């Protein structure tokens, strides 16, 4: 057990039976009242935001979380199978932990997974992915206006919006958080 004064931004707490990540942690001393800590925390599983006031001497449980790089191997139903790059041990990670960015994940890519006592609690893809365009309509000459976009399908099956000059077979960089086209990758 740790005291509330030991909490830092980014810590993961086991609080009321839930795992919460501390986003903001401030020390407050209002006038002639007792000092307290104001915490804004996000539920790791649901993503809901929680605010709570801790007394300075209140005991809290800081979860021991291990984060490491893993290589994505293949999809298995509602799980993604990843392999530890050092021990070659394989783990099943729920697809939901990756969020909507999972549609840009291709085999062989390194991902970051956080475990709390053998249970995966968080997963993160790289901030961008280089993917090949498998289908898009051809651009018509003279059919351009400023920043005109068209639909394109990438090798993972996800659909994105790309500029008119992108053709089938081109490699593009995609922002995995937003699904937005970033740039064409030079071969």
mmCIF file with all atom_site columns, N, CA, C and O in Angstrom, residues 139-144:
data_model
loop_
_atom_site.group_PDB
_atom_site.id
_atom_site.type_symbol
_atom_site.label_atom_id
_atom_site.label_alt_id
_atom_site.label_comp_id
_atom_site.label_asym_id
_atom_site.label_entity_id
_atom_site.label_seq_id
_atom_site.pdbx_PDB_ins_code
_atom_site.Cartn_x
_atom_site.Cartn_y
_atom_site.Cartn_z
_atom_site.occupancy
_atom_site.B_iso_or_equiv
_atom_site.pdbx_formal_charge
_atom_site.auth_seq_id
_atom_site.auth_comp_id
_atom_site.auth_asym_id
_atom_site.auth_atom_id
_atom_site.pdbx_PDB_model_num
ATOM 1  N N  . UNK A 1 139 ? -8.013  8.250  -61.180 1.00 0.00 ? 139 UNK A N  1
ATOM 2  C CA . UNK A 1 139 ? -8.275  9.696  -61.248 1.00 0.00 ? 139 UNK A CA 1
ATOM 3  C C  . UNK A 1 139 ? -8.513  10.110 -62.686 1.00 0.00 ? 139 UNK A C  1
ATOM 4  O O  . UNK A 1 139 ? -7.882  9.598  -63.606 1.00 0.00 ? 139 UNK A O  1
ATOM 5  N N  . UNK A 1 140 ? -9.432  11.035 -62.890 1.00 0.00 ? 140 UNK A N  1
ATOM 6  C CA . UNK A 1 140 ? -9.732  11.547 -64.222 1.00 0.00 ? 140 UNK A CA 1
ATOM 7  C C  . UNK A 1 140 ? -8.992  12.873 -64.388 1.00 0.00 ? 140 UNK A C  1
ATOM 8  O O  . UNK A 1 140 ? -9.079  13.746 -63.533 1.00 0.00 ? 140 UNK A O  1
ATOM 9  N N  . UNK A 1 141 ? -8.267  13.011 -65.496 1.00 0.00 ? 141 UNK A N  1
ATOM 10 C CA . UNK A 1 141 ? -7.487  14.235 -65.719 1.00 0.00 ? 141 UNK A CA 1
ATOM 11 C C  . UNK A 1 141 ? -8.417  15.441 -65.801 1.00 0.00 ? 141 UNK A C  1
ATOM 12 O O  . UNK A 1 141 ? -9.450  15.403 -66.457 1.00 0.00 ? 141 UNK A O  1
ATOM 13 N N  . UNK A 1 142 ? -8.054  16.491 -65.098 1.00 0.00 ? 142 UNK A N  1
ATOM 14 C CA . UNK A 1 142 ? -8.859  17.702 -65.097 1.00 0.00 ? 142 UNK A CA 1
ATOM 15 C C  . UNK A 1 142 ? -9.994  17.668 -64.074 1.00 0.00 ? 142 UNK A C  1
ATOM 16 O O  . UNK A 1 142 ? -10.761 18.607 -63.941 1.00 0.00 ? 142 UNK A O  1
ATOM 17 N N  . UNK A 1 143 ? -10.089 16.557 -63.333 1.00 0.00 ? 143 UNK A N  1
ATOM 18 C CA . UNK A 1 143 ? -11.159 16.390 -62.350 1.00 0.00 ? 143 UNK A CA 1
ATOM 19 C C  . UNK A 1 143 ? -10.657 16.782 -60.960 1.00 0.00 ? 143 UNK A C  1
ATOM 20 O O  . UNK A 1 143 ? -10.998 16.140 -59.977 1.00 0.00 ? 143 UNK A O  1
ATOM 21 N N  . UNK A 1 144 ? -9.803  17.784 -60.890 1.00 0.00 ? 144 UNK A N  1
ATOM 22 C CA . UNK A 1 144 ? -9.224  18.142 -59.591 1.00 0.00 ? 144 UNK A CA 1
ATOM 23 C C  . UNK A 1 144 ? -9.702  19.506 -59.134 1.00 0.00 ? 144 UNK A C  1
ATOM 24 O O  . UNK A 1 144 ? -9.883  20.426 -59.915 1.00 0.00 ? 144 UNK A O  1
#
